[in-house]
Short mmCIF file of C-alpha atoms and ligand atoms in Angstrom, two decimals:
data_model
loop_
_atom_site.label_atom_id
_atom_site.label_comp_id
_atom_site.label_asym_id
_atom_site.label_seq_id
_atom_site.Cartn_x
_atom_site.Cartn_y
_atom_site.Cartn_z
CA UNK A 12 -17.23 -2.85 -24.82
CA UNK A 13 -13.96 -4.64 -24.06
CA UNK A 14 -11.14 -2.20 -23.19
CA UNK A 15 -8.43 -4.36 -24.74
CA UNK A 16 -9.86 -4.31 -28.24
CA UNK A 17 -9.13 -1.55 -30.73
CA UNK A 18 -12.13 0.34 -32.06
CA UNK A 19 -12.27 0.72 -35.85
CA UNK A 20 -14.42 3.01 -37.97
CA UNK A 21 -15.60 1.77 -41.36
CA UNK A 22 -16.90 4.35 -43.85
CA UNK A 23 -19.20 3.27 -46.69
CA UNK A 24 -22.16 0.98 -47.01
CA UNK A 25 -21.54 -1.57 -49.72
CA UNK A 26 -20.51 -5.21 -49.83
CA UNK A 27 -16.87 -4.17 -49.60
CA UNK A 28 -17.41 -2.33 -46.32
CA UNK A 29 -19.47 -5.31 -45.11
CA UNK A 30 -16.41 -7.49 -45.71
CA UNK A 31 -14.21 -5.08 -43.72
CA UNK A 32 -16.67 -5.20 -40.83
CA UNK A 33 -16.84 -9.02 -40.92
CA UNK A 34 -13.05 -9.26 -40.77
CA UNK A 35 -12.58 -6.56 -38.13
CA UNK A 36 -15.11 -7.95 -35.63
CA UNK A 37 -12.90 -11.04 -35.27
CA UNK A 38 -10.73 -9.11 -32.81
CA UNK A 39 -11.96 -5.50 -32.70
CA UNK A 40 -14.93 -3.26 -32.06
CA UNK A 41 -16.48 -1.88 -35.25
CA UNK A 42 -18.36 1.38 -35.65
CA UNK A 43 -19.65 2.48 -39.02
CA UNK A 44 -20.60 5.66 -40.83
CA UNK A 45 -22.80 4.27 -43.57
CA UNK A 46 -24.95 5.27 -46.52
CA UNK A 47 -27.91 3.13 -45.43
CA UNK A 48 -28.81 0.47 -42.88
CA UNK A 49 -26.66 -2.26 -44.41
CA UNK A 50 -27.73 -5.47 -42.58
CA UNK A 51 -24.25 -7.07 -42.50
CA UNK A 52 -22.60 -3.94 -41.19
CA UNK A 53 -25.36 -3.36 -38.62
CA UNK A 54 -25.01 -6.94 -37.35
CA UNK A 55 -21.23 -6.48 -37.03
CA UNK A 56 -21.56 -3.14 -35.25
CA UNK A 57 -24.11 -4.47 -32.79
CA UNK A 58 -22.36 -7.75 -32.07
CA UNK A 59 -19.02 -5.98 -31.46
CA UNK A 60 -20.46 -3.21 -29.28
CA UNK A 61 -19.84 -0.32 -31.70
CA UNK A 62 -21.99 2.59 -32.88
CA UNK A 63 -23.51 3.46 -36.23
CA UNK A 64 -24.57 6.60 -38.04
CA UNK A 65 -26.26 6.82 -41.43
CA UNK A 66 -25.22 9.85 -43.47
CA UNK A 67 -23.41 11.20 -46.49
CA UNK A 68 -20.11 9.30 -46.65
CA UNK A 69 -18.45 12.25 -48.39
CA UNK A 70 -19.36 14.62 -45.55
CA UNK A 71 -15.92 14.73 -43.91
CA UNK A 72 -16.99 17.01 -41.08
CA UNK A 73 -19.81 14.72 -39.93
CA UNK A 74 -17.54 11.66 -40.17
CA UNK A 75 -14.84 13.31 -38.06
CA UNK A 76 -17.47 14.40 -35.54
CA UNK A 77 -18.89 10.89 -35.29
CA UNK A 78 -15.42 9.31 -35.01
CA UNK A 79 -14.46 11.68 -32.21
CA UNK A 80 -17.74 11.22 -30.40
CA UNK A 81 -17.55 7.41 -30.32
CA UNK A 82 -13.82 7.45 -29.53
CA UNK A 83 -12.50 5.31 -32.32
CA UNK A 84 -8.84 4.21 -32.39
CA UNK A 85 -8.49 3.77 -36.15
CA UNK A 86 -10.50 4.75 -39.23
CA UNK A 87 -10.36 2.74 -42.44
CA UNK A 88 -11.59 4.40 -45.61
CA UNK A 89 -11.48 2.40 -48.84
CA UNK A 90 -14.31 3.70 -51.05
CA UNK A 91 -13.75 5.95 -54.09
CA UNK A 92 -16.01 8.93 -53.37
CA UNK A 93 -14.99 9.48 -49.71
CA UNK A 94 -11.31 9.19 -50.70
CA UNK A 95 -11.70 11.65 -53.57
CA UNK A 96 -13.56 14.03 -51.26
CA UNK A 97 -10.76 14.18 -48.71
CA UNK A 98 -12.36 12.22 -45.89
CA UNK A 99 -8.96 10.73 -44.98
CA UNK A 100 -7.37 14.19 -44.92
CA UNK A 101 -10.04 15.47 -42.53
CA UNK A 102 -9.68 12.46 -40.21
CA UNK A 103 -5.88 12.83 -40.16
CA UNK A 104 -6.10 16.58 -39.56
CA UNK A 105 -8.25 15.93 -36.52
CA UNK A 106 -5.61 13.56 -35.13
CA UNK A 107 -7.42 10.28 -35.85
CA UNK A 108 -5.20 7.39 -36.93
CA UNK A 109 -6.46 6.57 -40.40
CA UNK A 110 -5.73 4.05 -43.13
CA UNK A 111 -6.62 5.12 -46.66
CA UNK A 112 -5.35 7.39 -49.40
CA UNK A 113 -5.47 11.15 -48.93
CA UNK A 114 -7.16 13.20 -51.64
CA UNK A 115 -3.74 13.86 -53.19
CA UNK A 116 -2.79 10.17 -53.16
CA UNK A 117 -6.18 9.00 -54.42
CA UNK A 118 -5.69 11.26 -57.46
CA UNK A 119 -4.24 8.10 -58.97
CA UNK A 120 -7.90 7.00 -59.19
CA UNK A 121 -9.97 10.18 -59.51
CA UNK A 122 -7.80 11.70 -62.27
CA UNK A 123 -7.25 9.22 -65.09
CA UNK A 124 -5.07 11.66 -67.02
CA UNK A 125 -2.79 12.04 -64.00
CA UNK A 126 -2.50 8.29 -63.44
CA UNK A 127 -1.66 7.58 -67.08
CA UNK A 128 1.01 10.29 -66.99
CA UNK A 129 2.48 8.88 -63.74
CA UNK A 130 2.68 5.36 -65.16
CA UNK A 131 4.16 6.59 -68.45
CA UNK A 132 6.90 8.32 -66.48
CA UNK A 133 7.46 5.52 -63.94
CA UNK A 134 6.97 2.41 -66.09
CA UNK A 135 6.84 3.43 -69.77
CA UNK A 136 7.17 -0.10 -71.18
CA UNK A 137 3.83 -1.07 -69.63
CA UNK A 138 1.87 2.00 -70.75
CA UNK A 139 -0.60 1.78 -73.63
CA UNK A 140 -0.65 4.46 -76.35
CA UNK A 141 -2.82 7.40 -75.26
CA UNK A 142 -3.75 10.98 -76.14
CA UNK A 143 -5.01 13.70 -73.82
CA UNK A 144 -7.73 15.99 -75.15
CA UNK A 145 -8.27 19.51 -73.76
CA UNK A 146 -10.16 21.11 -76.64
CA UNK A 147 -12.55 20.05 -79.38
CA UNK A 148 -10.06 20.81 -82.19
CA UNK A 149 -7.63 18.19 -80.79
CA UNK A 150 -10.11 15.35 -81.23
CA UNK A 151 -9.76 14.67 -84.99
CA UNK A 152 -5.93 14.78 -85.16
CA UNK A 153 -5.66 12.55 -82.07
CA UNK A 154 -8.04 9.98 -83.50
CA UNK A 155 -6.16 10.11 -86.80
CA UNK A 156 -3.09 8.81 -84.95
CA UNK A 157 -5.14 5.85 -83.66
CA UNK A 158 -6.36 5.15 -87.21
CA UNK A 159 -2.76 5.18 -88.50
CA UNK A 160 -1.77 2.71 -85.80
CA UNK A 161 -4.86 0.59 -86.60
CA UNK A 162 -5.93 0.84 -82.96
CA UNK A 163 -9.41 0.84 -81.54
CA UNK A 164 -10.00 3.44 -78.85
CA UNK A 165 -11.23 3.56 -75.26
CA UNK A 166 -12.66 6.98 -74.37
CA UNK A 167 -12.32 7.89 -70.69
CA UNK A 168 -13.60 10.91 -68.81
CA UNK A 169 -10.86 12.34 -66.58
CA UNK A 170 -12.82 12.10 -63.32
CA UNK A 171 -14.87 9.54 -61.42
CA UNK A 172 -18.09 8.35 -63.02
CA UNK A 173 -18.96 5.32 -60.88
CA UNK A 174 -17.85 3.01 -63.69
CA UNK A 175 -20.39 4.48 -66.13
CA UNK A 176 -18.27 6.93 -68.16
CA UNK A 177 -15.70 4.75 -69.91
CA UNK A 178 -16.74 3.68 -73.42
CA UNK A 179 -15.00 1.14 -75.58
CA UNK A 180 -14.84 0.76 -79.35
CA UNK A 181 -16.56 -1.14 -80.93
CA UNK A 182 -18.68 -2.45 -78.02
CA UNK A 183 -20.06 0.96 -76.99
CA UNK A 184 -18.76 3.26 -79.75
CA UNK A 185 -19.00 1.78 -83.25
CA UNK A 186 -16.10 3.63 -84.88
CA UNK A 187 -13.67 6.54 -84.54
CA UNK A 188 -16.45 8.96 -85.51
CA UNK A 189 -18.56 7.77 -82.56
CA UNK A 190 -15.48 8.22 -80.34
CA UNK A 191 -15.18 11.81 -81.58
CA UNK A 192 -18.84 12.51 -80.82
CA UNK A 193 -18.61 11.03 -77.34
CA UNK A 194 -15.41 12.96 -76.57
CA UNK A 195 -17.12 16.19 -77.66
CA UNK A 196 -20.10 15.39 -75.47
CA UNK A 197 -17.77 14.84 -72.49
CA UNK A 198 -15.89 18.09 -73.11
CA UNK A 199 -19.24 19.92 -73.13
CA UNK A 200 -20.83 18.14 -70.17
CA UNK A 201 -17.70 18.12 -67.96
CA UNK A 202 -16.13 21.46 -68.93
CA UNK A 203 -13.43 21.41 -66.22
CA UNK A 204 -12.09 18.05 -67.31
CA UNK A 205 -9.90 16.61 -70.05
CA UNK A 206 -10.74 13.48 -72.01
CA UNK A 207 -8.41 10.53 -72.42
CA UNK A 208 -8.17 8.41 -75.57
CA UNK A 209 -6.42 5.12 -74.80
CA UNK A 210 -5.39 2.26 -77.07
CA UNK A 211 -7.92 -0.55 -76.73
CA UNK A 212 -5.90 -3.39 -75.28
CA UNK A 213 -6.46 -6.84 -76.73
CA UNK A 214 -6.12 -9.58 -74.18
CA UNK A 215 -7.43 -10.48 -70.75
CA UNK A 216 -8.07 -7.97 -68.02
CA UNK A 217 -7.28 -8.67 -64.37
CA UNK A 218 -6.69 -6.93 -61.06
CA UNK A 219 -3.97 -7.13 -58.46
CA UNK A 220 -4.30 -5.23 -55.22
CA UNK A 221 -1.37 -4.31 -53.03
CA UNK A 222 -1.56 -3.43 -49.35
CA UNK A 223 0.90 -0.64 -48.72
CA UNK A 224 2.12 1.85 -46.17
CA UNK A 225 3.64 3.83 -49.03
CA UNK A 226 6.95 1.96 -48.92
CA UNK A 227 6.33 -1.69 -48.08
CA UNK A 228 3.99 -3.50 -50.47
CA UNK A 229 2.18 -6.80 -49.93
CA UNK A 230 0.69 -8.19 -53.12
CA UNK A 231 -2.66 -9.95 -52.83
CA UNK A 232 -3.77 -12.85 -55.03
CA UNK A 233 -4.70 -11.65 -58.53
CA UNK A 234 -8.41 -11.48 -59.28
CA UNK A 235 -10.57 -11.82 -62.36
CA UNK A 236 -13.67 -9.64 -62.44
CA UNK A 237 -16.88 -10.05 -64.47
CA UNK A 238 -17.97 -6.49 -65.27
CA UNK A 239 -20.62 -7.38 -67.85
CA UNK A 240 -24.20 -7.71 -66.71
CA UNK A 241 -25.24 -10.98 -68.37
CA UNK A 242 -23.93 -14.51 -68.84
CA UNK A 243 -21.16 -14.98 -71.42
CA UNK A 244 -20.00 -11.38 -70.93
CA UNK A 245 -22.90 -9.77 -72.72
CA UNK A 246 -24.87 -6.64 -71.88
CA UNK A 247 -23.80 -3.36 -70.31
CA UNK A 248 -20.84 -2.84 -67.97
CA UNK A 249 -21.54 -2.90 -64.23
CA UNK A 250 -19.66 -2.38 -60.98
CA UNK A 251 -18.81 -6.10 -61.18
CA UNK A 252 -21.15 -9.09 -61.15
CA UNK A 253 -18.59 -11.38 -59.57
CA UNK A 254 -14.98 -12.23 -59.24
CA UNK A 255 -12.56 -15.06 -58.52
CA UNK A 256 -9.03 -15.74 -57.37
CA UNK A 257 -7.11 -19.00 -57.82
CA UNK A 258 -5.51 -21.15 -55.12
CA UNK A 259 -1.97 -20.41 -56.37
CA UNK A 260 -2.55 -16.63 -56.18
CA UNK A 261 -2.26 -16.37 -59.99
CA UNK A 262 -5.03 -16.61 -62.54
CA UNK A 263 -5.20 -19.46 -65.07
CA UNK A 264 -3.76 -17.22 -67.82
CA UNK A 265 -0.95 -15.61 -65.78
CA UNK A 266 2.66 -16.63 -65.17
CA UNK A 267 4.95 -15.74 -62.26
CA UNK A 268 6.74 -13.30 -64.55
CA UNK A 269 3.44 -11.51 -65.29
CA UNK A 270 2.76 -11.07 -61.58
CA UNK A 271 6.32 -9.81 -61.02
CA UNK A 272 5.87 -7.23 -63.77
CA UNK A 273 2.63 -5.92 -62.22
CA UNK A 274 4.37 -5.67 -58.85
CA UNK A 275 7.24 -3.76 -60.39
CA UNK A 276 4.85 -1.28 -62.05
CA UNK A 277 3.11 -0.75 -58.71
CA UNK A 278 6.41 -0.27 -56.87
CA UNK A 279 7.62 2.23 -59.49
CA UNK A 280 4.39 4.20 -59.13
CA UNK A 281 4.54 4.26 -55.31
CA UNK A 282 8.15 5.49 -55.50
CA UNK A 283 7.25 8.11 -58.05
CA UNK A 284 4.37 9.39 -55.89
CA UNK A 285 6.62 9.40 -52.82
CA UNK A 286 9.32 11.37 -54.66
CA UNK A 287 6.68 13.91 -55.65
CA UNK A 288 5.79 14.31 -51.96
CA UNK A 289 2.62 12.17 -51.91
CA UNK A 290 2.94 9.10 -49.75
CA UNK A 291 0.32 6.52 -50.64
CA UNK A 292 -1.33 4.59 -47.83
CA UNK A 293 -3.92 1.83 -47.98
CA UNK A 294 -4.71 -0.31 -51.00
CA UNK A 295 -3.25 0.28 -54.46
CA UNK A 296 -5.50 -1.57 -56.86
CA UNK A 297 -3.93 -2.18 -60.27
CA UNK A 298 -6.01 -2.97 -63.34
CA UNK A 299 -3.86 -4.68 -65.98
CA UNK A 300 -4.21 -6.50 -69.29
CA UNK A 301 -2.29 -9.57 -70.35
CA UNK A 302 -1.75 -8.95 -74.07
CA UNK A 303 0.21 -10.78 -76.77
CA UNK A 304 2.94 -8.16 -76.26
CA UNK A 305 3.04 -8.64 -72.48
CA UNK A 306 1.52 -6.93 -69.46
CA UNK A 307 -0.03 -3.50 -69.98
CA UNK A 308 -1.35 -1.06 -67.38
CA UNK A 309 -4.99 -0.05 -67.65
CA UNK A 310 -5.95 1.91 -64.53
CA UNK A 311 -5.42 2.33 -60.81
CA UNK A 312 -7.89 2.47 -57.97
CA UNK A 313 -6.82 3.77 -54.58
CA UNK A 314 -8.91 1.25 -52.63
CA UNK A 315 -10.06 -2.35 -52.43
CA UNK A 316 -12.11 -3.34 -55.47
CA UNK A 317 -15.69 -4.42 -54.98
CA UNK A 318 -16.08 -7.39 -55.25
CA UNK A 319 -12.32 -8.08 -55.62
CA UNK A 320 -11.70 -6.97 -52.03
CA UNK A 321 -14.25 -9.49 -50.74
CA UNK A 322 -12.36 -12.33 -52.41
CA UNK A 323 -8.99 -11.24 -51.16
CA UNK A 324 -10.06 -10.55 -47.58
CA UNK A 325 -11.77 -13.94 -47.38
CA UNK A 326 -8.29 -15.42 -47.92
CA UNK A 327 -6.32 -13.16 -45.58
CA UNK A 328 -4.57 -15.20 -42.89
CA UNK A 329 -4.58 -13.47 -39.55
CA UNK A 330 -6.04 -10.18 -38.50
CA UNK A 331 -7.11 -7.33 -40.82
CA UNK A 332 -6.98 -5.05 -37.77
CA UNK A 333 -3.30 -5.89 -37.31
CA UNK A 334 -2.58 -5.26 -41.00
CA UNK A 335 -4.30 -1.87 -40.80
CA UNK A 336 -2.43 -0.93 -37.63
CA UNK A 337 0.90 -1.63 -39.32
CA UNK A 338 -0.10 0.29 -42.45
CA UNK A 339 -1.02 3.25 -40.26
CA UNK A 340 2.28 3.13 -38.36
CA UNK A 341 4.21 2.61 -41.63
CA UNK A 342 5.63 -0.67 -40.30
CA UNK A 343 3.85 -3.05 -42.67
CA UNK A 344 5.75 -6.33 -42.45
CA UNK A 345 5.69 -8.12 -45.78
CA UNK A 346 6.82 -11.42 -44.20
CA UNK A 347 3.99 -11.50 -41.68
CA UNK A 348 1.10 -11.25 -44.14
CA UNK A 349 -0.11 -14.21 -46.12
CA UNK A 350 -3.16 -15.41 -47.97
CA UNK A 351 -4.61 -18.93 -47.71
CA UNK A 352 -3.72 -21.13 -50.70
CA UNK A 353 -7.39 -21.52 -51.65
CA UNK A 354 -9.58 -20.36 -54.50
CA UNK A 355 -12.24 -17.74 -53.76
CA UNK A 356 -15.36 -16.80 -55.71
CA UNK A 357 -17.87 -14.02 -55.11
CA UNK A 358 -21.15 -13.43 -56.97
CA UNK A 359 -23.39 -10.40 -56.69
CA UNK A 360 -27.17 -10.68 -56.81
CA UNK A 361 -28.83 -7.67 -58.44
CA UNK A 362 -32.31 -6.47 -59.34
CA UNK A 363 -33.49 -7.43 -62.84
CA UNK A 364 -33.13 -3.82 -64.07
CA UNK A 365 -29.54 -3.38 -62.85
CA UNK A 366 -27.39 -1.44 -63.85
CA UNK A 367 -30.45 0.79 -64.32
CA UNK A 368 -32.48 1.89 -61.30
CA UNK A 369 -35.44 -0.30 -60.42
CA UNK A 370 -38.78 1.52 -60.41
CA UNK A 371 -39.47 0.30 -56.87
CA UNK A 372 -37.78 -1.67 -54.09
CA UNK A 373 -38.55 -5.37 -53.91
CA UNK A 374 -38.49 -7.85 -51.07
CA UNK A 375 -36.33 -10.95 -51.00
CA UNK A 376 -35.15 -13.50 -48.45
CA UNK A 377 -31.75 -14.96 -47.69
CA UNK A 378 -31.47 -17.91 -45.33
CA UNK A 379 -28.28 -16.74 -43.65
CA UNK A 380 -27.83 -19.88 -41.56
CA UNK A 381 -28.31 -22.06 -44.64
CA UNK A 382 -25.62 -20.12 -46.50
CA UNK A 383 -23.33 -20.38 -43.54
CA UNK A 384 -23.86 -24.16 -43.28
CA UNK A 385 -22.67 -24.40 -46.89
CA UNK A 386 -19.52 -22.50 -45.95
CA UNK A 387 -20.73 -19.39 -47.80
CA UNK A 388 -20.56 -15.79 -46.59
CA UNK A 389 -23.34 -13.27 -47.23
CA UNK A 390 -22.33 -9.62 -47.68
CA UNK A 391 -25.26 -7.23 -48.00
CA UNK A 392 -24.80 -4.16 -50.15
CA UNK A 393 -27.74 -1.96 -51.35
CA UNK A 394 -30.28 -3.70 -49.13
CA UNK A 395 -31.96 -3.23 -45.78
CA UNK A 396 -33.53 -5.67 -43.39
CA UNK A 397 -37.33 -5.88 -43.16
CA UNK A 398 -37.20 -8.47 -40.36
CA UNK A 399 -35.27 -11.69 -39.70
CA UNK A 400 -34.23 -13.15 -43.04
CA UNK A 401 -36.51 -10.78 -45.03
CA UNK A 402 -34.78 -7.91 -46.81
CA UNK A 403 -35.55 -5.22 -49.35
CA UNK A 404 -33.57 -3.86 -52.27
CA UNK A 405 -32.90 -0.11 -52.36
CA UNK A 406 -33.16 0.55 -56.08
CA UNK A 407 -29.91 1.31 -57.90
CA UNK A 408 -26.94 -0.78 -56.90
CA UNK A 409 -25.83 -4.35 -56.41
CA UNK A 410 -27.93 -5.95 -53.65
CA UNK A 411 -26.08 -8.76 -51.92
CA UNK A 412 -22.93 -10.78 -52.55
CA UNK A 413 -22.35 -14.44 -51.75
CA UNK A 414 -18.76 -15.58 -51.39
CA UNK A 415 -16.96 -18.82 -50.73
CA UNK A 416 -13.51 -20.37 -50.72
CA UNK A 417 -12.34 -23.90 -51.59
CA UNK A 418 -9.85 -26.01 -53.45
CA UNK A 419 -10.73 -24.95 -56.95
CA UNK A 420 -12.59 -22.08 -58.57
CA UNK A 421 -15.29 -24.04 -60.42
CA UNK A 422 -16.39 -26.10 -57.42
CA UNK A 423 -16.74 -22.96 -55.29
CA UNK A 424 -18.70 -21.34 -58.14
CA UNK A 425 -21.04 -24.36 -58.25
CA UNK A 426 -21.50 -24.28 -54.48
CA UNK A 427 -22.47 -20.60 -54.61
CA UNK A 428 -24.97 -21.33 -57.41
CA UNK A 429 -26.50 -24.10 -55.29
CA UNK A 430 -26.60 -21.85 -52.22
CA UNK A 431 -28.37 -19.11 -54.15
CA UNK A 432 -30.91 -21.56 -55.62
CA UNK A 433 -31.58 -23.11 -52.23
CA UNK A 434 -31.43 -20.15 -49.87
CA UNK A 435 -32.46 -16.99 -51.76
CA UNK A 436 -36.01 -16.17 -52.82
CA UNK A 437 -37.19 -13.07 -54.66
CA UNK A 438 -36.72 -11.34 -57.95
CA UNK A 439 -32.91 -11.18 -57.98
CA UNK A 440 -30.57 -12.08 -60.79
CA UNK A 441 -26.93 -13.25 -60.81
CA UNK A 442 -24.35 -14.71 -63.17
CA UNK A 443 -24.07 -18.45 -62.70
CA UNK A 444 -21.06 -18.46 -65.08
CA UNK A 445 -18.74 -16.49 -62.78
CA UNK A 446 -15.85 -18.90 -62.20
CA UNK A 447 -17.40 -21.68 -64.29
CA UNK A 448 -15.26 -24.60 -65.47
CA UNK A 449 -15.83 -23.49 -69.09
CA UNK A 450 -14.28 -20.11 -68.33
CA UNK A 451 -11.38 -21.60 -66.41
CA UNK A 452 -10.61 -24.02 -69.28
CA UNK A 453 -10.70 -21.17 -71.81
CA UNK A 454 -8.33 -19.09 -69.70
CA UNK A 455 -5.95 -21.99 -69.07
CA UNK A 456 -5.75 -22.68 -72.84
CA UNK A 457 -4.91 -19.03 -73.50
CA UNK A 458 -1.74 -19.35 -71.39
CA UNK A 459 -0.37 -22.22 -73.49
N1 LIG B 520 -14.85 -4.07 -59.48
C1 LIG B 520 -14.51 -2.78 -59.92
C2 LIG B 520 -14.22 -1.78 -58.88
O1 LIG B 520 -14.11 -2.06 -57.71
O2 LIG B 520 -14.06 -0.63 -59.23
#
């Protein structure tokens, strides 16, 4: 192992952590504490001279032990469960330089009631109407207020549910009565938690991530995610079937003023957390809606989105290691970080049953060299290598992402579709319409 390179620890095992590893090996040694033998991460660890351990990524003690044993210089944690379980706190307590939100700071993600209250206080004009439910008898009167305002409702559990707990009216809950029943079910099944009723926002959802040391904030290009399982946004919600960013850093339906407003909400929230004694560190990931009445806040994550992080990191100019070092030392230099003026698209391949668990693993192949020749990057997620270019799915999650960059969104989308058709075999499914010209045209019209 070269002495001059810093040694980074990545914690996780998905496509997002694969993208961290791919960026970090450009100038650093990468070790990884991972959920399973992720082929991309393993390749990065081995080629950079690092070490790997498979284990429970919420087991802070084992992660600290591994990090100390291999002598890492910096840890980077950017996955929801480890953050919520205090992995960053444990690493910091043991004296390891770490980038990522502490448990207190990541509350902005793992407690939806808290985050809505923080935004209402810090940036009230951007906050949707909401009601917090502690007890069953509050449900009917709260819903009555939504009826009076002629608003549909989004019902959110307070805590993390891996994207599976939020239900929207009328897509998942037909009417206010269904909302009441679901809220009651949540109060009973998650007795230590509150339930949040939020105004269903009408408009287009998007994400903007900010890299921050708690004070300085570097905004990334905005991204548009495809959470629905099937083409044309049908079927159940998922962790995200794909995502794109545009070459100008905005999305076809956003203006500069929209982006400025999102940035101001994020700055207000960071200041508010800081004033309350919680300095945020890492990636503040803002979910917003562009509505007819302007920008509205939807939710925060305390980490890179997956796949949004893959898109953004594929455009980062310069060294991720350097960015992380300056976040850790609280010297993040806004002027020195930039993103290539290119479009980026990522598409996830999943098992046919996804988002449900597959009854059994299935084998597939990816011609990695072929993808690479097309200028496409392969990021394995819930998959392991059988041998060479033969891999197997692991059952529940998204399997492998293919990403690319280029001049415009639709041509990158087409190139990924071609790459998948040509270089992937096996029973995997994906959304060919992620970043399609039809979608881009529809979004561009909605801005006019
Ligand atoms: N793409 C959604 C997420 O990262 O939570």
